[in-house]
């Protein structure tokens, strides 16, 4: 097995098997594949199957099949192995747990026992409907983090540096700026139901899989600011980010938010070609 060389481009495809892939995924993944090809780099397929309530093995099989149909090839993944296996998040718990311990020991995170109801009563409504409300900070002053040997039974939140401006230069969308505590609050890194949260898992995986550029949808721009803080807290360098324009339908509604979003499966069955699927009016 070839190990990554210094300076090599390493990108990733990170689908979550919670449903069938749709046109929005196809666009983002084809851009990720193109970026890796242009740099003669590696492309990693990571199966983001952390949430046992929402992920299904039949969707894992379907995403492999749909990606192959699109003509997207990867060099490392759950189906073909690689130097940073395992490539399914459900098999990487020990790595996330180690990161949780580091963040706990360094005082970056705290246990939060607020119920959904507590939060609904006191939280500031998010500016953006897609986003989570800003946590009002009720449990921030707790000092019992180190009494937990395992992250079970409570939510674990990252203590964001209120008022600090987080900036990054997006490869596609340019300069980005978010203010901690105003644009987003103390976010969850480990869920009460004992599932590592997205913001922790992707940071750990992108670091350990030596990802140099993250290509994903622009709906995750603000998440990048949260993840930059997480990288920093863990003492890891931050990869480059390329956020793709979101695919919208003829009424301007985001494809990912549509329950009837055209799945690649359905488009293929009704005679569309991969070229037709990837050719959309707002192509960037
Ligand atoms: Zn709380």
PDB file of C-alpha atoms and ligand atoms in Angstrom:
ATOM      1  CA  UNK A   1       0.000   0.000   0.000  1.00  0.00           C
ATOM      2  CA  UNK A   2       1.343   3.373  -1.036  1.00  0.00           C
ATOM      3  CA  UNK A   3       1.622   5.916   1.773  1.00  0.00           C
ATOM      4  CA  UNK A   4       0.777   9.553   1.088  1.00  0.00           C
ATOM      5  CA  UNK A   5       3.742  11.663   0.009  1.00  0.00           C
ATOM      6  CA  UNK A   6       4.580  15.001   1.504  1.00  0.00           C
ATOM      7  CA  UNK A   7       2.634  17.739  -0.254  1.00  0.00           C
ATOM      8  CA  UNK A   8       0.262  15.321  -1.989  1.00  0.00           C
ATOM      9  CA  UNK A   9      -3.305  16.514  -2.549  1.00  0.00           C
ATOM     10  CA  UNK A  10      -5.782  14.439  -0.535  1.00  0.00           C
ATOM     11  CA  UNK A  11      -9.484  15.067  -0.959  1.00  0.00           C
ATOM     12  CA  UNK A  12     -12.510  13.200   0.280  1.00  0.00           C
ATOM     13  CA  UNK A  13     -16.073  12.218  -0.500  1.00  0.00           C
ATOM     14  CA  UNK A  14     -18.056  11.939   2.720  1.00  0.00           C
ATOM     15  CA  UNK A  15     -21.598  10.751   2.072  1.00  0.00           C
ATOM     16  CA  UNK A  16     -23.931   9.823   4.905  1.00  0.00           C
ATOM     17  CA  UNK A  17     -26.064   6.724   4.256  1.00  0.00           C
ATOM     18  CA  UNK A  18     -29.314   8.234   5.519  1.00  0.00           C
ATOM     19  CA  UNK A  19     -31.018   8.159   2.134  1.00  0.00           C
ATOM     20  CA  UNK A  20     -30.376   7.943  -1.593  1.00  0.00           C
ATOM     21  CA  UNK A  21     -27.888  10.370  -3.142  1.00  0.00           C
ATOM     22  CA  UNK A  22     -29.472  13.204  -5.129  1.00  0.00           C
ATOM     23  CA  UNK A  23     -28.380  15.750  -7.720  1.00  0.00           C
ATOM     24  CA  UNK A  24     -26.801  18.028  -5.095  1.00  0.00           C
ATOM     25  CA  UNK A  25     -24.535  15.218  -3.916  1.00  0.00           C
ATOM     26  CA  UNK A  26     -23.655  14.331  -7.499  1.00  0.00           C
ATOM     27  CA  UNK A  27     -22.526  17.896  -8.171  1.00  0.00           C
ATOM     28  CA  UNK A  28     -20.438  18.211  -5.005  1.00  0.00           C
ATOM     29  CA  UNK A  29     -18.828  14.785  -5.396  1.00  0.00           C
ATOM     30  CA  UNK A  30     -18.000  15.368  -9.047  1.00  0.00           C
ATOM     31  CA  UNK A  31     -16.276  18.645  -8.120  1.00  0.00           C
ATOM     32  CA  UNK A  32     -14.354  16.832  -5.358  1.00  0.00           C
ATOM     33  CA  UNK A  33     -13.299  14.168  -7.870  1.00  0.00           C
ATOM     34  CA  UNK A  34     -12.269  16.827 -10.402  1.00  0.00           C
ATOM     35  CA  UNK A  35     -10.159  18.693  -7.818  1.00  0.00           C
ATOM     36  CA  UNK A  36      -8.330  15.470  -6.867  1.00  0.00           C
ATOM     37  CA  UNK A  37      -7.788  14.619 -10.552  1.00  0.00           C
ATOM     38  CA  UNK A  38      -6.472  18.112 -11.369  1.00  0.00           C
ATOM     39  CA  UNK A  39      -3.945  17.792  -8.554  1.00  0.00           C
ATOM     40  CA  UNK A  40      -3.069  14.159  -9.405  1.00  0.00           C
ATOM     41  CA  UNK A  41      -3.958  13.452  -5.800  1.00  0.00           C
ATOM     42  CA  UNK A  42      -5.798  10.867  -3.754  1.00  0.00           C
ATOM     43  CA  UNK A  43      -9.559  10.742  -3.220  1.00  0.00           C
ATOM     44  CA  UNK A  44     -10.839   9.112  -0.063  1.00  0.00           C
ATOM     45  CA  UNK A  45     -14.372   7.785   0.348  1.00  0.00           C
ATOM     46  CA  UNK A  46     -15.485   8.061   3.954  1.00  0.00           C
ATOM     47  CA  UNK A  47     -18.768   6.513   4.994  1.00  0.00           C
ATOM     48  CA  UNK A  48     -20.298   8.917   7.552  1.00  0.00           C
ATOM     49  CA  UNK A  49     -22.533   6.362   9.221  1.00  0.00           C
ATOM     50  CA  UNK A  50     -22.278   7.604  12.810  1.00  0.00           C
ATOM     51  CA  UNK A  51     -25.949   7.949  13.585  1.00  0.00           C
ATOM     52  CA  UNK A  52     -27.381   4.466  14.171  1.00  0.00           C
ATOM     53  CA  UNK A  53     -30.927   5.872  14.203  1.00  0.00           C
ATOM     54  CA  UNK A  54     -30.689   7.336  10.706  1.00  0.00           C
ATOM     55  CA  UNK A  55     -28.136   5.287   8.760  1.00  0.00           C
ATOM     56  CA  UNK A  56     -29.013   2.140   6.815  1.00  0.00           C
ATOM     57  CA  UNK A  57     -26.679  -0.410   5.215  1.00  0.00           C
ATOM     58  CA  UNK A  58     -28.818  -0.520   2.058  1.00  0.00           C
ATOM     59  CA  UNK A  59     -27.979   3.153   1.522  1.00  0.00           C
ATOM     60  CA  UNK A  60     -24.258   2.375   1.838  1.00  0.00           C
ATOM     61  CA  UNK A  61     -24.561  -0.123  -1.019  1.00  0.00           C
ATOM     62  CA  UNK A  62     -26.679   2.357  -2.983  1.00  0.00           C
ATOM     63  CA  UNK A  63     -24.126   5.167  -2.607  1.00  0.00           C
ATOM     64  CA  UNK A  64     -21.280   2.971  -3.909  1.00  0.00           C
ATOM     65  CA  UNK A  65     -23.414   2.017  -6.878  1.00  0.00           C
ATOM     66  CA  UNK A  66     -24.544   5.588  -7.616  1.00  0.00           C
ATOM     67  CA  UNK A  67     -21.005   6.989  -7.348  1.00  0.00           C
ATOM     68  CA  UNK A  68     -19.725   4.291  -9.728  1.00  0.00           C
ATOM     69  CA  UNK A  69     -22.536   5.138 -12.143  1.00  0.00           C
ATOM     70  CA  UNK A  70     -21.458   8.799 -12.055  1.00  0.00           C
ATOM     71  CA  UNK A  71     -17.956   7.660 -13.013  1.00  0.00           C
ATOM     72  CA  UNK A  72     -16.385   8.785  -9.730  1.00  0.00           C
ATOM     73  CA  UNK A  73     -13.410   6.684  -8.651  1.00  0.00           C
ATOM     74  CA  UNK A  74     -11.749   6.759  -5.249  1.00  0.00           C
ATOM     75  CA  UNK A  75      -8.397   5.453  -4.127  1.00  0.00           C
ATOM     76  CA  UNK A  76      -9.142   4.665  -0.464  1.00  0.00           C
ATOM     77  CA  UNK A  77     -12.408   3.678   1.169  1.00  0.00           C
ATOM     78  CA  UNK A  78     -14.393   1.087   3.100  1.00  0.00           C
ATOM     79  CA  UNK A  79     -14.637  -1.117  -0.005  1.00  0.00           C
ATOM     80  CA  UNK A  80     -10.970  -0.926  -1.064  1.00  0.00           C
ATOM     81  CA  UNK A  81      -9.067  -0.190   2.168  1.00  0.00           C
ATOM     82  CA  UNK A  82      -6.099   2.126   2.504  1.00  0.00           C
ATOM     83  CA  UNK A  83      -3.466   3.348   4.962  1.00  0.00           C
ATOM     84  CA  UNK A  84      -5.983   5.105   7.255  1.00  0.00           C
ATOM     85  CA  UNK A  85      -8.612   2.367   7.568  1.00  0.00           C
ATOM     86  CA  UNK A  86     -11.240   1.967   8.836  1.00  0.00           C
ATOM     87  CA  UNK A  87     -13.083   4.398   6.540  1.00  0.00           C
ATOM     88  CA  UNK A  88     -16.522   3.984   8.106  1.00  0.00           C
ATOM     89  CA  UNK A  89     -17.148   6.348  10.992  1.00  0.00           C
ATOM     90  CA  UNK A  90     -19.078   3.721  12.961  1.00  0.00           C
ATOM     91  CA  UNK A  91     -15.759   1.819  13.275  1.00  0.00           C
ATOM     92  CA  UNK A  92     -13.719   4.839  14.380  1.00  0.00           C
ATOM     93  CA  UNK A  93     -15.169   5.460  17.820  1.00  0.00           C
ATOM     94  CA  UNK A  94     -11.876   5.000  19.683  1.00  0.00           C
ATOM     95  CA  UNK A  95     -10.366   7.920  17.714  1.00  0.00           C
ATOM     96  CA  UNK A  96     -13.264  10.234  18.577  1.00  0.00           C
ATOM     97  CA  UNK A  97     -13.122   9.149  22.203  1.00  0.00           C
ATOM     98  CA  UNK A  98      -9.436  10.057  22.368  1.00  0.00           C
ATOM     99  CA  UNK A  99     -10.206  13.525  20.966  1.00  0.00           C
ATOM    100  CA  UNK A 100     -13.045  13.909  23.483  1.00  0.00           C
ATOM    101  CA  UNK A 101     -10.593  13.087  26.308  1.00  0.00           C
ATOM    102  CA  UNK A 102      -8.081  15.628  25.031  1.00  0.00           C
ATOM    103  CA  UNK A 103     -10.725  18.360  24.799  1.00  0.00           C
ATOM    104  CA  UNK A 104     -12.063  17.464  28.260  1.00  0.00           C
ATOM    105  CA  UNK A 105      -8.600  17.499  29.841  1.00  0.00           C
ATOM    106  CA  UNK A 106      -7.751  20.862  28.299  1.00  0.00           C
ATOM    107  CA  UNK A 107     -11.024  22.439  29.412  1.00  0.00           C
ATOM    108  CA  UNK A 108     -12.390  23.114  25.911  1.00  0.00           C
ATOM    109  CA  UNK A 109     -15.646  21.260  26.454  1.00  0.00           C
ATOM    110  CA  UNK A 110     -18.181  20.953  29.254  1.00  0.00           C
ATOM    111  CA  UNK A 111     -21.076  18.651  30.106  1.00  0.00           C
ATOM    112  CA  UNK A 112     -24.532  20.099  29.423  1.00  0.00           C
ATOM    113  CA  UNK A 113     -27.653  18.614  30.949  1.00  0.00           C
ATOM    114  CA  UNK A 114     -30.135  21.060  29.447  1.00  0.00           C
ATOM    115  CA  UNK A 115     -33.179  19.349  28.048  1.00  0.00           C
ATOM    116  CA  UNK A 116     -34.600  20.145  24.654  1.00  0.00           C
ATOM    117  CA  UNK A 117     -37.374  21.983  26.472  1.00  0.00           C
ATOM    118  CA  UNK A 118     -34.921  24.174  28.482  1.00  0.00           C
ATOM    119  CA  UNK A 119     -33.206  25.130  25.243  1.00  0.00           C
ATOM    120  CA  UNK A 120     -36.440  25.829  23.405  1.00  0.00           C
ATOM    121  CA  UNK A 121     -37.460  28.274  26.170  1.00  0.00           C
ATOM    122  CA  UNK A 122     -34.238  30.232  26.392  1.00  0.00           C
ATOM    123  CA  UNK A 123     -32.348  29.889  23.122  1.00  0.00           C
ATOM    124  CA  UNK A 124     -31.923  32.700  20.668  1.00  0.00           C
ATOM    125  CA  UNK A 125     -33.566  31.790  17.394  1.00  0.00           C
ATOM    126  CA  UNK A 126     -30.978  31.249  14.673  1.00  0.00           C
ATOM    127  CA  UNK A 127     -30.697  33.915  11.970  1.00  0.00           C
ATOM    128  CA  UNK A 128     -30.608  31.251   9.379  1.00  0.00           C
ATOM    129  CA  UNK A 129     -33.366  28.648   9.381  1.00  0.00           C
ATOM    130  CA  UNK A 130     -30.945  25.892   8.468  1.00  0.00           C
ATOM    131  CA  UNK A 131     -28.836  26.496  11.520  1.00  0.00           C
ATOM    132  CA  UNK A 132     -29.016  25.435  15.140  1.00  0.00           C
ATOM    133  CA  UNK A 133     -30.045  27.953  17.841  1.00  0.00           C
ATOM    134  CA  UNK A 134     -27.300  29.652  19.844  1.00  0.00           C
ATOM    135  CA  UNK A 135     -26.847  27.886  23.174  1.00  0.00           C
ATOM    136  CA  UNK A 136     -27.577  30.337  26.008  1.00  0.00           C
ATOM    137  CA  UNK A 137     -24.676  29.105  28.155  1.00  0.00           C
ATOM    138  CA  UNK A 138     -26.525  27.727  31.166  1.00  0.00           C
ATOM    139  CA  UNK A 139     -24.012  24.930  31.824  1.00  0.00           C
ATOM    140  CA  UNK A 140     -20.912  26.839  30.768  1.00  0.00           C
ATOM    141  CA  UNK A 141     -19.645  27.415  34.275  1.00  0.00           C
ATOM    142  CA  UNK A 142     -19.749  23.730  35.208  1.00  0.00           C
ATOM    143  CA  UNK A 143     -16.441  22.446  36.532  1.00  0.00           C
ATOM    144  CA  UNK A 144     -17.187  18.728  36.723  1.00  0.00           C
ATOM    145  CA  UNK A 145     -15.926  17.764  33.251  1.00  0.00           C
ATOM    146  CA  UNK A 146     -13.040  15.700  34.606  1.00  0.00           C
ATOM    147  CA  UNK A 147     -15.378  13.649  36.774  1.00  0.00           C
ATOM    148  CA  UNK A 148     -16.611  11.949  33.590  1.00  0.00           C
ATOM    149  CA  UNK A 149     -14.568   8.947  32.454  1.00  0.00           C
ATOM    150  CA  UNK A 150     -16.822   8.553  29.438  1.00  0.00           C
ATOM    151  CA  UNK A 151     -18.990  11.106  27.624  1.00  0.00           C
ATOM    152  CA  UNK A 152     -22.267   9.351  28.445  1.00  0.00           C
ATOM    153  CA  UNK A 153     -25.569  10.767  29.659  1.00  0.00           C
ATOM    154  CA  UNK A 154     -25.073  14.451  28.826  1.00  0.00           C
ATOM    155  CA  UNK A 155     -24.375  16.580  25.790  1.00  0.00           C
ATOM    156  CA  UNK A 156     -20.789  17.855  25.569  1.00  0.00           C
ATOM    157  CA  UNK A 157     -20.419  21.392  24.284  1.00  0.00           C
ATOM    158  CA  UNK A 158     -17.422  23.276  22.959  1.00  0.00           C
ATOM    159  CA  UNK A 159     -16.838  26.565  24.778  1.00  0.00           C
ATOM    160  CA  UNK A 160     -16.481  29.047  21.885  1.00  0.00           C
ATOM    161  CA  UNK A 161     -14.385  32.217  22.369  1.00  0.00           C
ATOM    162  CA  UNK A 162     -17.197  34.787  22.470  1.00  0.00           C
ATOM    163  CA  UNK A 163     -16.590  37.761  20.217  1.00  0.00           C
ATOM    164  CA  UNK A 164     -13.632  36.265  18.395  1.00  0.00           C
ATOM    165  CA  UNK A 165     -13.720  36.539  14.604  1.00  0.00           C
ATOM    166  CA  UNK A 166     -12.945  33.309  12.781  1.00  0.00           C
ATOM    167  CA  UNK A 167     -11.801  33.820   9.197  1.00  0.00           C
ATOM    168  CA  UNK A 168     -10.734  31.577   6.344  1.00  0.00           C
ATOM    169  CA  UNK A 169     -10.149  31.887   2.626  1.00  0.00           C
ATOM    170  CA  UNK A 170     -12.463  29.528   0.828  1.00  0.00           C
ATOM    171  CA  UNK A 171     -10.874  28.207  -2.362  1.00  0.00           C
ATOM    172  CA  UNK A 172     -14.116  28.728  -4.296  1.00  0.00           C
ATOM    173  CA  UNK A 173     -16.120  31.345  -2.365  1.00  0.00           C
ATOM    174  CA  UNK A 174     -13.301  33.551  -1.104  1.00  0.00           C
ATOM    175  CA  UNK A 175     -12.898  35.298   2.229  1.00  0.00           C
ATOM    176  CA  UNK A 176     -15.257  34.153   5.007  1.00  0.00           C
ATOM    177  CA  UNK A 177     -15.792  35.642   8.420  1.00  0.00           C
ATOM    178  CA  UNK A 178     -17.873  34.455  11.385  1.00  0.00           C
ATOM    179  CA  UNK A 179     -18.046  35.763  14.934  1.00  0.00           C
ATOM    180  CA  UNK A 180     -18.052  33.133  17.692  1.00  0.00           C
ATOM    181  CA  UNK A 181     -20.930  33.603  20.126  1.00  0.00           C
ATOM    182  CA  UNK A 182     -22.885  35.691  17.610  1.00  0.00           C
ATOM    183  CA  UNK A 183     -23.030  33.613  14.421  1.00  0.00           C
ATOM    184  CA  UNK A 184     -22.876  30.340  16.327  1.00  0.00           C
ATOM    185  CA  UNK A 185     -22.759  29.337  19.968  1.00  0.00           C
ATOM    186  CA  UNK A 186     -21.353  26.496  22.075  1.00  0.00           C
ATOM    187  CA  UNK A 187     -21.878  23.536  19.776  1.00  0.00           C
ATOM    188  CA  UNK A 188     -22.282  19.886  20.683  1.00  0.00           C
ATOM    189  CA  UNK A 189     -19.253  17.618  20.118  1.00  0.00           C
ATOM    190  CA  UNK A 190     -20.712  14.503  21.753  1.00  0.00           C
ATOM    191  CA  UNK A 191     -24.400  13.770  21.975  1.00  0.00           C
ATOM    192  CA  UNK A 192     -26.374  12.689  25.001  1.00  0.00           C
ATOM    193  CA  UNK A 193     -27.286   9.446  23.202  1.00  0.00           C
ATOM    194  CA  UNK A 194     -23.534   8.655  23.116  1.00  0.00           C
ATOM    195  CA  UNK A 195     -22.988   9.433  19.435  1.00  0.00           C
ATOM    196  CA  UNK A 196     -19.970  11.643  18.573  1.00  0.00           C
ATOM    197  CA  UNK A 197     -21.254  14.784  16.839  1.00  0.00           C
ATOM    198  CA  UNK A 198     -20.463  15.678  13.237  1.00  0.00           C
ATOM    199  CA  UNK A 199     -18.207  18.600  14.224  1.00  0.00           C
ATOM    200  CA  UNK A 200     -15.899  16.359  16.219  1.00  0.00           C
ATOM    201  CA  UNK A 201     -15.895  13.295  13.958  1.00  0.00           C
ATOM    202  CA  UNK A 202     -15.073  15.110  10.706  1.00  0.00           C
ATOM    203  CA  UNK A 203     -12.240  17.074  12.302  1.00  0.00           C
ATOM    204  CA  UNK A 204     -10.672  13.918  13.746  1.00  0.00           C
ATOM    205  CA  UNK A 205     -11.094  12.034  10.457  1.00  0.00           C
ATOM    206  CA  UNK A 206      -9.891  14.827   8.181  1.00  0.00           C
ATOM    207  CA  UNK A 207      -6.787  15.166  10.359  1.00  0.00           C
ATOM    208  CA  UNK A 208      -6.050  11.444  10.655  1.00  0.00           C
ATOM    209  CA  UNK A 209      -6.737  10.768   6.973  1.00  0.00           C
ATOM    210  CA  UNK A 210      -4.385  13.652   6.113  1.00  0.00           C
ATOM    211  CA  UNK A 211      -7.006  15.482   4.050  1.00  0.00           C
ATOM    212  CA  UNK A 212      -5.508  18.604   2.461  1.00  0.00           C
ATOM    213  CA  UNK A 213      -8.706  20.045   0.926  1.00  0.00           C
ATOM    214  CA  UNK A 214     -12.324  19.590   1.982  1.00  0.00           C
ATOM    215  CA  UNK A 215     -14.859  19.956  -0.853  1.00  0.00           C
ATOM    216  CA  UNK A 216     -18.462  20.172   0.372  1.00  0.00           C
ATOM    217  CA  UNK A 217     -21.657  22.188   0.051  1.00  0.00           C
ATOM    218  CA  UNK A 218     -21.907  25.869   0.984  1.00  0.00           C
ATOM    219  CA  UNK A 219     -24.514  24.969   3.618  1.00  0.00           C
ATOM    220  CA  UNK A 220     -21.519  23.954   5.756  1.00  0.00           C
ATOM    221  CA  UNK A 221     -19.669  27.314   5.624  1.00  0.00           C
ATOM    222  CA  UNK A 222     -20.546  28.206   9.193  1.00  0.00           C
ATOM    223  CA  UNK A 223     -19.697  24.695  10.339  1.00  0.00           C
ATOM    224  CA  UNK A 224     -16.215  25.307   9.011  1.00  0.00           C
ATOM    225  CA  UNK A 225     -15.787  28.110  11.554  1.00  0.00           C
ATOM    226  CA  UNK A 226     -16.785  25.688  14.336  1.00  0.00           C
ATOM    227  CA  UNK A 227     -14.433  23.063  12.976  1.00  0.00           C
ATOM    228  CA  UNK A 228     -11.523  25.518  12.757  1.00  0.00           C
ATOM    229  CA  UNK A 229     -11.955  26.081  16.505  1.00  0.00           C
ATOM    230  CA  UNK A 230     -11.985  22.326  17.072  1.00  0.00           C
ATOM    231  CA  UNK A 231      -8.839  21.794  14.982  1.00  0.00           C
ATOM    232  CA  UNK A 232      -7.140  24.556  16.937  1.00  0.00           C
ATOM    233  CA  UNK A 233      -8.165  23.117  20.313  1.00  0.00           C
ATOM    234  CA  UNK A 234      -6.771  19.727  19.281  1.00  0.00           C
ATOM    235  CA  UNK A 235      -3.553  21.337  18.043  1.00  0.00           C
ATOM    236  CA  UNK A 236      -4.054  20.143  14.454  1.00  0.00           C
ATOM    237  CA  UNK A 237      -3.482  22.207  11.309  1.00  0.00           C
ATOM    238  CA  UNK A 238      -6.584  23.148   9.318  1.00  0.00           C
ATOM    239  CA  UNK A 239      -7.077  21.853   5.736  1.00  0.00           C
ATOM    240  CA  UNK A 240      -8.128  24.086   2.835  1.00  0.00           C
ATOM    241  CA  UNK A 241     -11.865  24.402   2.162  1.00  0.00           C
ATOM    242  CA  UNK A 242     -13.714  24.508  -1.142  1.00  0.00           C
ATOM    243  CA  UNK A 243     -17.430  25.058  -0.607  1.00  0.00           C
ATOM    244  CA  UNK A 244     -19.605  24.368  -3.654  1.00  0.00           C
ATOM    245  CA  UNK A 245     -22.620  26.441  -4.644  1.00  0.00           C
ATOM    246  CA  UNK A 246     -25.829  24.768  -3.565  1.00  0.00           C
ATOM    247  CA  UNK A 247     -27.992  23.164  -6.211  1.00  0.00           C
ATOM    248  CA  UNK A 248     -31.468  24.701  -6.303  1.00  0.00           C
ATOM    249  CA  UNK A 249     -34.526  23.642  -8.216  1.00  0.00           C
ATOM    250  CA  UNK A 250     -36.561  25.811 -10.610  1.00  0.00           C
ATOM    251  CA  UNK A 251     -38.367  27.414  -7.649  1.00  0.00           C
ATOM    252  CA  UNK A 252     -35.110  28.279  -5.887  1.00  0.00           C
ATOM    253  CA  UNK A 253     -35.551  25.616  -3.222  1.00  0.00           C
ATOM    254  CA  UNK A 254     -32.417  23.785  -2.142  1.00  0.00           C
ATOM    255  CA  UNK A 255     -32.378  20.239  -3.470  1.00  0.00           C
ATOM    256  CA  UNK A 256     -31.122  18.846  -0.176  1.00  0.00           C
ATOM    257  CA  UNK A 257     -34.156  20.258   1.629  1.00  0.00           C
ATOM    258  CA  UNK A 258     -36.688  18.723  -0.717  1.00  0.00           C
ATOM    259  CA  UNK A 259     -38.188  15.472   0.412  1.00  0.00           C
ATOM    260  CA  UNK A 260     -38.934  14.559  -3.160  1.00  0.00           C
ATOM    261  CA  UNK A 261     -35.433  15.562  -4.361  1.00  0.00           C
ATOM    262  CA  UNK A 262     -34.678  13.601  -7.477  1.00  0.00           C
ATOM    263  CA  UNK A 263     -32.504  10.694  -6.402  1.00  0.00           C
ATOM    264  CA  UNK A 264     -29.750   9.576  -8.747  1.00  0.00           C
ATOM    265  CA  UNK A 265     -31.371   6.156  -8.611  1.00  0.00           C
ATOM    266  CA  UNK A 266     -34.641   7.490  -9.978  1.00  0.00           C
ATOM    267  CA  UNK A 267     -32.960   9.650 -12.634  1.00  0.00           C
ATOM    268  CA  UNK A 268     -30.948   6.658 -13.815  1.00  0.00           C
ATOM    269  CA  UNK A 269     -34.034   4.453 -13.939  1.00  0.00           C
ATOM    270  CA  UNK A 270     -35.894   7.015 -15.994  1.00  0.00           C
ATOM    271  CA  UNK A 271     -33.124   7.195 -18.573  1.00  0.00           C
ATOM    272  CA  UNK A 272     -30.943  10.149 -17.529  1.00  0.00           C
ATOM    273  CA  UNK A 273     -27.224   9.920 -18.199  1.00  0.00           C
ATOM    274  CA  UNK A 274     -24.557  11.052 -15.701  1.00  0.00           C
ATOM    275  CA  UNK A 275     -23.754  13.940 -18.078  1.00  0.00           C
ATOM    276  CA  UNK A 276     -27.349  15.139 -17.924  1.00  0.00           C
ATOM    277  CA  UNK A 277     -27.430  14.881 -14.134  1.00  0.00           C
ATOM    278  CA  UNK A 278     -24.245  16.918 -13.764  1.00  0.00           C
ATOM    279  CA  UNK A 279     -25.253  19.560 -16.301  1.00  0.00           C
ATOM    280  CA  UNK A 280     -27.290  22.001 -14.201  1.00  0.00           C
ATOM    281  CA  UNK A 281     -27.928  25.691 -14.955  1.00  0.00           C
ATOM    282  CA  UNK A 282     -26.007  27.152 -12.004  1.00  0.00           C
ATOM    283  CA  UNK A 283     -22.840  25.162 -12.672  1.00  0.00           C
ATOM    284  CA  UNK A 284     -19.840  26.979 -11.258  1.00  0.00           C
TER     285      UNK A 284
HETATM  286 ZN1  LIG B   1     -26.836  22.972  29.535  1.00  0.00          ZN
END
